[in-house]
PDB file of C-alpha atoms in Angstrom:
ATOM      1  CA  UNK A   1       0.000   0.000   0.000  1.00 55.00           C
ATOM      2  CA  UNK A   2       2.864   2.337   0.473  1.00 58.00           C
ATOM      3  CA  UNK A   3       4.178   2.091  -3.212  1.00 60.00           C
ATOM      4  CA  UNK A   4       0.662   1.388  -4.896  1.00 63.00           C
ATOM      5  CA  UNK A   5      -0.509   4.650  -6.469  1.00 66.00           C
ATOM      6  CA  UNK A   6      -3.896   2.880  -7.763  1.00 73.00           C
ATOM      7  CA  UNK A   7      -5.921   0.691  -4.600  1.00 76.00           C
ATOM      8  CA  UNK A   8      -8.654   3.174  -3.400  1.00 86.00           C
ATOM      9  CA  UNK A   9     -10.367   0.508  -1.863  1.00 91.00           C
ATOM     10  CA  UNK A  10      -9.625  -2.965  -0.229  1.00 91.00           C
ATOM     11  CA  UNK A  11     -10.659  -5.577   2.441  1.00 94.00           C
ATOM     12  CA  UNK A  12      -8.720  -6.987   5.091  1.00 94.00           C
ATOM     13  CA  UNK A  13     -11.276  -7.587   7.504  1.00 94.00           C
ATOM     14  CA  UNK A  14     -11.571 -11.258   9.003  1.00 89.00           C
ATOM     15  CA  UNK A  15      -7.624 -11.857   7.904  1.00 91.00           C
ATOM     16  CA  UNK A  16      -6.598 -12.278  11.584  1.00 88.00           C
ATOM     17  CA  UNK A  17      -4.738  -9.538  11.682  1.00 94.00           C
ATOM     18  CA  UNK A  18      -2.794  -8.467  15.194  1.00 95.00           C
ATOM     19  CA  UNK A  19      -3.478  -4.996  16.758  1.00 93.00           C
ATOM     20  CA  UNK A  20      -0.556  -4.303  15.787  1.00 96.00           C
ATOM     21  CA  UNK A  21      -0.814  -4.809  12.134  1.00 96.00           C
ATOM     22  CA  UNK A  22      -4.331  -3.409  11.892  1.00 96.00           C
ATOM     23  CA  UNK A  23      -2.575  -0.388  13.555  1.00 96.00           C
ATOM     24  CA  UNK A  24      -0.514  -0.453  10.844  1.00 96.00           C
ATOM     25  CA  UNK A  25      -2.799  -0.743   7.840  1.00 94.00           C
ATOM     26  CA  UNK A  26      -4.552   2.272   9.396  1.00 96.00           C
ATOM     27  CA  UNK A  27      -1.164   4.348   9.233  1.00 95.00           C
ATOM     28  CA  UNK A  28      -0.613   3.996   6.111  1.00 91.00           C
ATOM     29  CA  UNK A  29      -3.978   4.403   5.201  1.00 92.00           C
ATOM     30  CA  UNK A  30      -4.118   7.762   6.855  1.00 93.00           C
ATOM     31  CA  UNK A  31      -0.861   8.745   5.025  1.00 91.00           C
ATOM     32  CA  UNK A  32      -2.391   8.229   1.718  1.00 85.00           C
ATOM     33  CA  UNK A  33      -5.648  10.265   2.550  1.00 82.00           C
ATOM     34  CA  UNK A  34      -6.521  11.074  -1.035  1.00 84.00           C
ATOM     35  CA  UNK A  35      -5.939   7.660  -2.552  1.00 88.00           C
ATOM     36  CA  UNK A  36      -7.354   4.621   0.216  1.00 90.00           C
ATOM     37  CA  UNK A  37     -10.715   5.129   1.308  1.00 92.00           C
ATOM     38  CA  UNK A  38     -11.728   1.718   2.479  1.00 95.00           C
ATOM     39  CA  UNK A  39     -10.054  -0.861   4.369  1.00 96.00           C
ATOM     40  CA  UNK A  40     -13.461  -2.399   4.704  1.00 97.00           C
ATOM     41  CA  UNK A  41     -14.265  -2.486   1.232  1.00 95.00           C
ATOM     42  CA  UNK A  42     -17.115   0.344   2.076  1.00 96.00           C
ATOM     43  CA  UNK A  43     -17.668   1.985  -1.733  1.00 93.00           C
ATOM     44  CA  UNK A  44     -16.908   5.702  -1.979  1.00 90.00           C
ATOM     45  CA  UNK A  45     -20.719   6.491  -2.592  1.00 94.00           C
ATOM     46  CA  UNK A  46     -22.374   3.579  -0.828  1.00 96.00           C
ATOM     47  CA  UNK A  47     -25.113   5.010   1.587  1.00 97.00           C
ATOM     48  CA  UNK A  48     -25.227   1.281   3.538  1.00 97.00           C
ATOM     49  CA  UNK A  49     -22.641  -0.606   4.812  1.00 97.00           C
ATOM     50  CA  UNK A  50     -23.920  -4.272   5.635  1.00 97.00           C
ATOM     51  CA  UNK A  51     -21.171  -6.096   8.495  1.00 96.00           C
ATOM     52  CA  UNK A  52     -24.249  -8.338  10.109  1.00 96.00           C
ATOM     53  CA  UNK A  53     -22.832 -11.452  11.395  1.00 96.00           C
ATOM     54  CA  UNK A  54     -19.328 -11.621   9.529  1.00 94.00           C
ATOM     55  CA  UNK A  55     -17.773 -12.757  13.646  1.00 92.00           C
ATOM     56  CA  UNK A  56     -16.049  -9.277  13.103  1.00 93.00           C
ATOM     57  CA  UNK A  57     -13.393  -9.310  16.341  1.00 93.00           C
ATOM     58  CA  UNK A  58     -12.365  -6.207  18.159  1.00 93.00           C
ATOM     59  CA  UNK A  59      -9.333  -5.920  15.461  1.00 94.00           C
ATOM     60  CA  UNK A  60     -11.829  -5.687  12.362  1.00 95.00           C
ATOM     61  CA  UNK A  61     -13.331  -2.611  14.380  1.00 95.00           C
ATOM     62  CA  UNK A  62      -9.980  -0.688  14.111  1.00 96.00           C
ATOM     63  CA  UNK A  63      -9.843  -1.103  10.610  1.00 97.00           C
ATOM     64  CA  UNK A  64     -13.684  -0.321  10.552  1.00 97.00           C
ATOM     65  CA  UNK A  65     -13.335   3.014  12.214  1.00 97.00           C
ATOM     66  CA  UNK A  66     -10.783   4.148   9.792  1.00 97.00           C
ATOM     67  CA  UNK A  67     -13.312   3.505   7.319  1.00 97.00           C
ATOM     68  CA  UNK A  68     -16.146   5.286   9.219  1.00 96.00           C
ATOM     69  CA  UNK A  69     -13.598   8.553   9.814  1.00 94.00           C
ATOM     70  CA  UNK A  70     -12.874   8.662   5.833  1.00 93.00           C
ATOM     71  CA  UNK A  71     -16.707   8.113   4.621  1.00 94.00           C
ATOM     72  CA  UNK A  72     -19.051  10.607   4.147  1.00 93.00           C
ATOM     73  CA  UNK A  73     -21.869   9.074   2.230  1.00 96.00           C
ATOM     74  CA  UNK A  74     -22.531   6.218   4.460  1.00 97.00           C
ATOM     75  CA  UNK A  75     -26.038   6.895   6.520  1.00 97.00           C
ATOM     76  CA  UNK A  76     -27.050   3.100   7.458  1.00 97.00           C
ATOM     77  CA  UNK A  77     -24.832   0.289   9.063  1.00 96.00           C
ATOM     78  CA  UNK A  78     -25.469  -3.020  10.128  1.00 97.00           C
ATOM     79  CA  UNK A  79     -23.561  -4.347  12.212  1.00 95.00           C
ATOM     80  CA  UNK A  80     -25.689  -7.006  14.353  1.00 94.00           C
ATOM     81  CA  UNK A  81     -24.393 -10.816  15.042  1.00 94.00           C
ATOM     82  CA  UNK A  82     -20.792  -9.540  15.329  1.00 92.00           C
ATOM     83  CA  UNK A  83     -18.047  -9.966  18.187  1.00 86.00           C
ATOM     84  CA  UNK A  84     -16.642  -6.843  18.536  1.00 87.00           C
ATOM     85  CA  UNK A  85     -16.727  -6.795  22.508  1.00 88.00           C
ATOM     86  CA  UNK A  86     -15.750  -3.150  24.235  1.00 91.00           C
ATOM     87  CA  UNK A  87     -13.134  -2.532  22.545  1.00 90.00           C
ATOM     88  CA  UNK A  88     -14.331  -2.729  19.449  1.00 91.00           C
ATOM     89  CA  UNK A  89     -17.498  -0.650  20.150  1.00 92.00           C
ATOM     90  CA  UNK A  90     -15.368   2.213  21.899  1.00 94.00           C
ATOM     91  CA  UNK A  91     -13.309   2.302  18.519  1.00 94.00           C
ATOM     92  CA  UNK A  92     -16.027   2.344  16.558  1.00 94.00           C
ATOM     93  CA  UNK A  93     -17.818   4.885  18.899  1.00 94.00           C
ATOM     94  CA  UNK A  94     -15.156   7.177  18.451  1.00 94.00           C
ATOM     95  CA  UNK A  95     -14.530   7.048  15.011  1.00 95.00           C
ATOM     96  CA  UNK A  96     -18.451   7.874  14.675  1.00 94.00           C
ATOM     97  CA  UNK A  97     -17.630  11.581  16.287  1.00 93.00           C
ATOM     98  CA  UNK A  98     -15.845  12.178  13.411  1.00 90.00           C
ATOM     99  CA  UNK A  99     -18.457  10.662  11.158  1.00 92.00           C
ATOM    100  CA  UNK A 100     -21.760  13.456  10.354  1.00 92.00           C
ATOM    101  CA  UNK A 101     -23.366  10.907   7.329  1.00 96.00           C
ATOM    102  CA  UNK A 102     -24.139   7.833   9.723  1.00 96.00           C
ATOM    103  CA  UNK A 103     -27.738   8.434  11.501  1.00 95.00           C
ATOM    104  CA  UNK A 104     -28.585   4.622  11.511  1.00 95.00           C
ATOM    105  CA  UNK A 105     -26.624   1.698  13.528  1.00 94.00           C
ATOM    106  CA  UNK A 106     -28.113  -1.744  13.179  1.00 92.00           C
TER     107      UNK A 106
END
């Protein structure tokens, strides 16, 4: 991702990632504002984002919130049946104060 001048959009959730190396998708995400938008695979214009029971973990969340900090045309997101625990809703939770499209949480 750090030499790729073309991937807008990709998804790594449910890869077992580490915190550590979701942390580090996110970074270089959030280097390359103007070129990756979705770690997720969340289109640029999609208005609903469907995550209902994909066992996302509290890792998937970090790469989630990213996501939900970058979109602004998402307004409806399902994410029931998943396992994000705490930690996952607190990143998600605070990615959403950044977010002013979302108005409807499944």
């Amino acid at each position: 991702l750090r030499v790729n001048a073309t991937v807008r959009v990709i998804n790594v959730l449910g890869n077992k990632l580490t915190d550590e190396g979701a942390n580090a998708l996110v970074q270089v995400a959030e280097s390359k504002p103007k070129q990756i938008k979705s770690l997720c695979s969340i289109a640029e214009d999609a208005a609903y984002a469907d995550f209902s029971y994909i066992n996302l973990r509290p890792v998937d969340a970090v790469l989630l919130a990213f996501d939900l900090r970058v979109n602004a045309t998402v307004t409806s997101l399902n994410l029931s049946g998943n396992k994000t625990k705490d930690e996952g809703i607190t990143h998600l939770a605070d990615a959403l104060k950044h977010n002013k499209s979302v108005c409807e949480i499944d």
